[in-house]
Amino acid sequence: AQKITQTQPGMFVQEKEAVTLDCTYDTSDPSYGLFWYKQPSSGEMIFLIYQGSYDQQNATEGRYSLNFQKARKSANLVISASQLGDSAMYFCAMRPNDYKLSFGAGTTVTVRA
Amino acid sequence: SQTIHQWPATLVQPVGSPLSLECTVEGTSNPNLYWYRQAAGRGLQLLFYSVGIGQISSEVPQNLSASRPQDRQFILSSKKLLLSDSGFYLCAWSILAGADTQYFGPGTRLTVL
């Protein structure tokens, strides 16, 4: 069974600063995908960024970057220049070599002005 | 562009009543479709997924069922709701290509009283 661990239940960050959200995973599949989603208070799950297990470079999407350390099985999300609108719950997810996406428990981020 | 719709947005139902939640996708053909449930403050749990019309795979044994009567329509049903069925239900779609990223609908908040 696949397991995703997010050890930080909640984090506070000052506006305009960077924040790193931790995610570790466990899988025996050699091929897998890693995803981060944002869930604001409205409830919708918004796709942020994707990293493939064979990708040589860390993924980046605007202010989001994924710090992928394959040997450590970690896929931390870095949000740079935090904005008030970044306050939300963030989920790390993994899809091994099938359709099933497994989610971590989530980290709540609160951006302070 | 692709869009995904879910209705109703919120629903309050008595224990023992039936349930029907609908999800439709526009702008794509033959998507993979998924139903997830999210309990309050928790991660997502995959309930069902479908790779084509009439093809449904169940992940969690329960009193819920799913159907896919049309290519871009996915329905979650129950004959008799339980209190434990309360939660936030999210539908998602993906295309089995590349990252196979799942994109989520706005969700339905179900309260069973």
GROMACS .gro file of C-alpha atoms in nm:
model
  226
    1ALA     CA    1   0.000   0.000   0.000
    2GLN     CA    2   0.113   0.351  -0.075
    3LYS     CA    3   0.166   0.593   0.208
    4ILE     CA    4   0.199   0.970   0.206
    5THR     CA    5   0.314   1.152   0.518
    6GLN     CA    6   0.272   1.521   0.587
    7THR     CA    7   0.407   1.586   0.934
    8GLN     CA    8   0.310   1.952   0.965
    9PRO     CA    9  -0.058   1.992   1.053
   10GLY     CA   10  -0.036   2.372   1.043
   11MET     CA   11   0.209   2.646   0.956
   12PHE     CA   12   0.221   3.023   0.981
   13VAL     CA   13   0.417   3.234   0.734
   14GLN     CA   14   0.467   3.606   0.699
   15GLU     CA   15   0.347   3.767   0.378
   16LYS     CA   16   0.621   3.786   0.110
   17GLU     CA   17   0.829   3.516   0.277
   18ALA     CA   18   0.885   3.160   0.154
   19VAL     CA   19   0.741   2.849   0.317
   20THR     CA   20   0.833   2.482   0.275
   21LEU     CA   21   0.574   2.210   0.320
   22ASP     CA   22   0.710   1.865   0.390
   23CYS     CA   23   0.598   1.545   0.221
   24THR     CA   24   0.746   1.197   0.233
   25TYR     CA   25   0.613   0.895   0.054
   26ASP     CA   26   0.656   0.523   0.043
   27THR     CA   27   0.620   0.308  -0.266
   28SER     CA   28   0.787   0.009  -0.423
   29ASP     CA   29   0.689   0.112  -0.777
   30PRO     CA   30   0.983   0.241  -0.983
   31SER     CA   31   0.753   0.475  -1.178
   32TYR     CA   32   0.524   0.717  -1.001
   33GLY     CA   33   0.398   1.073  -1.003
   34LEU     CA   34   0.391   1.324  -0.721
   35PHE     CA   35   0.136   1.604  -0.699
   36TRP     CA   36   0.053   1.898  -0.479
   37TYR     CA   37  -0.297   2.038  -0.447
   38LYS     CA   38  -0.432   2.347  -0.273
   39GLN     CA   39  -0.769   2.343  -0.101
   40PRO     CA   40  -0.899   2.686   0.002
   41SER     CA   41  -1.192   2.724   0.239
   42SER     CA   42  -1.432   2.693  -0.056
   43GLY     CA   43  -1.336   2.326  -0.074
   44GLU     CA   44  -1.225   2.295  -0.434
   45MET     CA   45  -0.902   2.101  -0.488
   46ILE     CA   46  -0.670   2.302  -0.711
   47PHE     CA   47  -0.382   2.130  -0.887
   48LEU     CA   48  -0.053   2.311  -0.829
   49ILE     CA   49   0.244   2.111  -0.949
   50TYR     CA   50   0.356   1.769  -1.073
   51GLN     CA   51   0.685   1.578  -1.050
   52GLY     CA   52   0.752   1.252  -1.228
   53SER     CA   53   0.979   0.999  -1.063
   54TYR     CA   54   1.209   0.994  -1.365
   55ASP     CA   55   1.223   1.370  -1.408
   56GLN     CA   56   1.580   1.491  -1.374
   57GLN     CA   57   1.493   1.844  -1.273
   58ASN     CA   58   1.274   1.972  -0.994
   59ALA     CA   59   0.937   2.096  -1.114
   60THR     CA   60   0.850   2.464  -1.096
   61GLU     CA   61   0.524   2.647  -1.163
   62GLY     CA   62   0.534   3.018  -1.099
   63ARG     CA   63   0.582   3.068  -0.725
   64TYR     CA   64   0.561   2.695  -0.659
   65SER     CA   65   0.857   2.462  -0.675
   66LEU     CA   66   0.896   2.102  -0.575
   67ASN     CA   67   1.211   1.993  -0.395
   68PHE     CA   68   1.230   1.631  -0.510
   69GLN     CA   69   1.480   1.406  -0.330
   70LYS     CA   70   1.422   1.062  -0.472
   71ALA     CA   71   1.664   0.873  -0.249
   72ARG     CA   72   1.498   1.018   0.059
   73LYS     CA   73   1.151   0.972  -0.090
   74SER     CA   74   1.060   1.329  -0.021
   75ALA     CA   75   0.875   1.584  -0.231
   76ASN     CA   76   0.857   1.911  -0.043
   77LEU     CA   77   0.660   2.205  -0.181
   78VAL     CA   78   0.815   2.550  -0.164
   79ILE     CA   79   0.592   2.855  -0.198
   80SER     CA   80   0.793   3.169  -0.256
   81ALA     CA   81   0.681   3.526  -0.186
   82SER     CA   82   0.373   3.416   0.008
   83GLN     CA   83   0.050   3.605  -0.050
   84LEU     CA   84  -0.261   3.628   0.168
   85GLY     CA   85  -0.446   3.424  -0.092
   86ASP     CA   86  -0.207   3.133  -0.031
   87SER     CA   87  -0.382   3.063   0.301
   88ALA     CA   88  -0.533   2.720   0.249
   89MET     CA   89  -0.485   2.352   0.312
   90TYR     CA   90  -0.218   2.184   0.099
   91PHE     CA   91  -0.217   1.817   0.010
   92CYS     CA   92   0.065   1.605  -0.119
   93ALA     CA   93  -0.042   1.310  -0.333
   94MET     CA   94   0.122   1.022  -0.515
   95ARG     CA   95   0.010   0.807  -0.805
   96PRO     CA   96   0.208   0.488  -0.857
   97ASN     CA   97   0.179   0.288  -1.177
   98ASP     CA   98  -0.202   0.279  -1.178
   99TYR     CA   99  -0.493   0.519  -1.158
  100LYS     CA  100  -0.505   0.552  -0.784
  101LEU     CA  101  -0.403   0.879  -0.623
  102SER     CA  102  -0.314   0.856  -0.254
  103PHE     CA  103  -0.329   1.171  -0.044
  104GLY     CA  104  -0.152   1.284   0.269
  105ALA     CA  105  -0.340   1.431   0.564
  106GLY     CA  106  -0.267   1.788   0.456
  107THR     CA  107  -0.097   2.096   0.598
  108THR     CA  108  -0.286   2.415   0.678
  109VAL     CA  109  -0.097   2.728   0.580
  110THR     CA  110  -0.191   3.065   0.724
  111VAL     CA  111  -0.028   3.372   0.572
  112ARG     CA  112  -0.001   3.669   0.805
  113ALA     CA  113   0.002   4.029   0.682
  114SER     CA  114  -1.090   2.402  -2.217
  115GLN     CA  115  -1.216   2.132  -1.986
  116THR     CA  116  -1.459   2.196  -1.704
  117ILE     CA  117  -1.610   1.970  -1.444
  118HIS     CA  118  -1.944   2.025  -1.275
  119GLN     CA  119  -2.096   1.875  -0.964
  120TRP     CA  120  -2.441   1.913  -0.819
  121PRO     CA  121  -2.588   1.976  -0.586
  122ALA     CA  122  -2.335   2.194  -0.406
  123THR     CA  123  -2.481   2.115  -0.065
  124LEU     CA  124  -2.728   1.855   0.053
  125VAL     CA  125  -2.890   1.771   0.385
  126GLN     CA  126  -3.054   1.430   0.397
  127PRO     CA  127  -3.211   1.218   0.670
  128VAL     CA  128  -3.067   0.882   0.765
  129GLY     CA  129  -3.212   0.607   0.549
  130SER     CA  130  -3.293   0.830   0.254
  131PRO     CA  131  -3.153   0.771  -0.097
  132LEU     CA  132  -2.872   0.972  -0.253
  133SER     CA  133  -2.776   1.074  -0.602
  134LEU     CA  134  -2.481   1.303  -0.674
  135GLU     CA  135  -2.396   1.393  -1.030
  136CYS     CA  136  -2.070   1.485  -1.197
  137THR     CA  137  -2.024   1.588  -1.560
  138VAL     CA  138  -1.714   1.681  -1.756
  139GLU     CA  139  -1.702   1.905  -2.060
  140GLY     CA  140  -1.434   1.958  -2.319
  141THR     CA  141  -1.275   1.614  -2.325
  142SER     CA  142  -1.355   1.263  -2.441
  143ASN     CA  143  -1.318   0.929  -2.266
  144PRO     CA  144  -1.181   1.069  -1.941
  145ASN     CA  145  -1.102   0.862  -1.636
  146LEU     CA  146  -1.348   0.962  -1.365
  147TYR     CA  147  -1.317   0.939  -0.988
  148TRP     CA  148  -1.527   0.985  -0.676
  149TYR     CA  149  -1.355   1.084  -0.351
  150ARG     CA  150  -1.485   1.152  -0.003
  151GLN     CA  151  -1.323   1.389   0.243
  152ALA     CA  152  -1.417   1.380   0.610
  153ALA     CA  153  -1.385   1.708   0.801
  154GLY     CA  154  -1.020   1.813   0.834
  155ARG     CA  155  -0.892   1.498   0.666
  156GLY     CA  156  -0.738   1.387   0.339
  157LEU     CA  157  -0.923   1.238   0.046
  158GLN     CA  158  -1.034   0.879   0.023
  159LEU     CA  159  -1.088   0.727  -0.320
  160LEU     CA  160  -1.431   0.563  -0.342
  161PHE     CA  161  -1.475   0.470  -0.709
  162TYR     CA  162  -1.304   0.516  -1.041
  163SER     CA  163  -1.408   0.452  -1.398
  164VAL     CA  164  -1.206   0.415  -1.717
  165GLY     CA  165  -1.508   0.398  -1.948
  166ILE     CA  166  -1.885   0.375  -1.981
  167GLY     CA  167  -2.023   0.108  -1.752
  168GLN     CA  168  -1.680   0.029  -1.607
  169ILE     CA  169  -1.666   0.096  -1.234
  170SER     CA  170  -1.404  -0.007  -0.981
  171SER     CA  171  -1.479   0.017  -0.611
  172GLU     CA  172  -1.207   0.095  -0.363
  173VAL     CA  173  -1.395   0.086  -0.036
  174PRO     CA  174  -1.681  -0.154   0.049
  175GLN     CA  175  -1.975   0.051   0.172
  176ASN     CA  176  -2.336   0.131   0.105
  177LEU     CA  177  -2.247   0.361  -0.184
  178SER     CA  178  -2.243   0.275  -0.554
  179ALA     CA  179  -2.137   0.452  -0.872
  180SER     CA  180  -2.250   0.444  -1.231
  181ARG     CA  181  -2.129   0.589  -1.557
  182PRO     CA  182  -2.423   0.596  -1.797
  183GLN     CA  183  -2.249   0.830  -2.043
  184ASP     CA  184  -1.889   0.901  -2.136
  185ARG     CA  185  -1.868   1.224  -1.937
  186GLN     CA  186  -2.121   1.156  -1.662
  187PHE     CA  187  -2.046   0.993  -1.328
  188ILE     CA  188  -2.310   0.935  -1.063
  189LEU     CA  189  -2.269   0.845  -0.696
  190SER     CA  190  -2.567   0.681  -0.532
  191SER     CA  191  -2.695   0.521  -0.217
  192LYS     CA  192  -3.020   0.343  -0.141
  193LYS     CA  193  -3.006   0.424   0.231
  194LEU     CA  194  -2.777   0.688   0.378
  195LEU     CA  195  -2.592   0.638   0.706
  196LEU     CA  196  -2.472   0.908   0.944
  197SER     CA  197  -2.116   0.809   0.852
  198ASP     CA  198  -2.182   0.905   0.489
  199SER     CA  199  -2.162   1.273   0.582
  200GLY     CA  200  -1.867   1.448   0.421
  201PHE     CA  201  -1.741   1.640   0.124
  202TYR     CA  202  -1.766   1.448  -0.203
  203LEU     CA  203  -1.534   1.539  -0.485
  204CYS     CA  204  -1.542   1.421  -0.843
  205ALA     CA  205  -1.228   1.431  -1.055
  206TRP     CA  206  -1.125   1.356  -1.411
  207SER     CA  207  -0.799   1.272  -1.584
  208ILE     CA  208  -0.666   1.166  -1.919
  209LEU     CA  209  -0.436   0.866  -1.919
  210ALA     CA  210  -0.146   1.045  -2.084
  211GLY     CA  211   0.165   1.213  -1.950
  212ALA     CA  212   0.124   1.310  -1.590
  213ASP     CA  213  -0.236   1.184  -1.578
  214THR     CA  214  -0.313   1.475  -1.348
  215GLN     CA  215  -0.651   1.460  -1.180
  216TYR     CA  216  -0.862   1.776  -1.189
  217PHE     CA  217  -1.135   1.818  -0.934
  218GLY     CA  218  -1.484   1.955  -0.938
  219PRO     CA  219  -1.621   2.203  -0.683
  220GLY     CA  220  -1.754   1.926  -0.457
  221THR     CA  221  -2.079   1.844  -0.280
  222ARG     CA  222  -2.111   1.890   0.094
  223LEU     CA  223  -2.340   1.617   0.229
  224THR     CA  224  -2.483   1.621   0.579
  225VAL     CA  225  -2.678   1.320   0.695
  226LEU     CA  226  -2.896   1.386   1.001
   0.00000   0.00000   0.00000
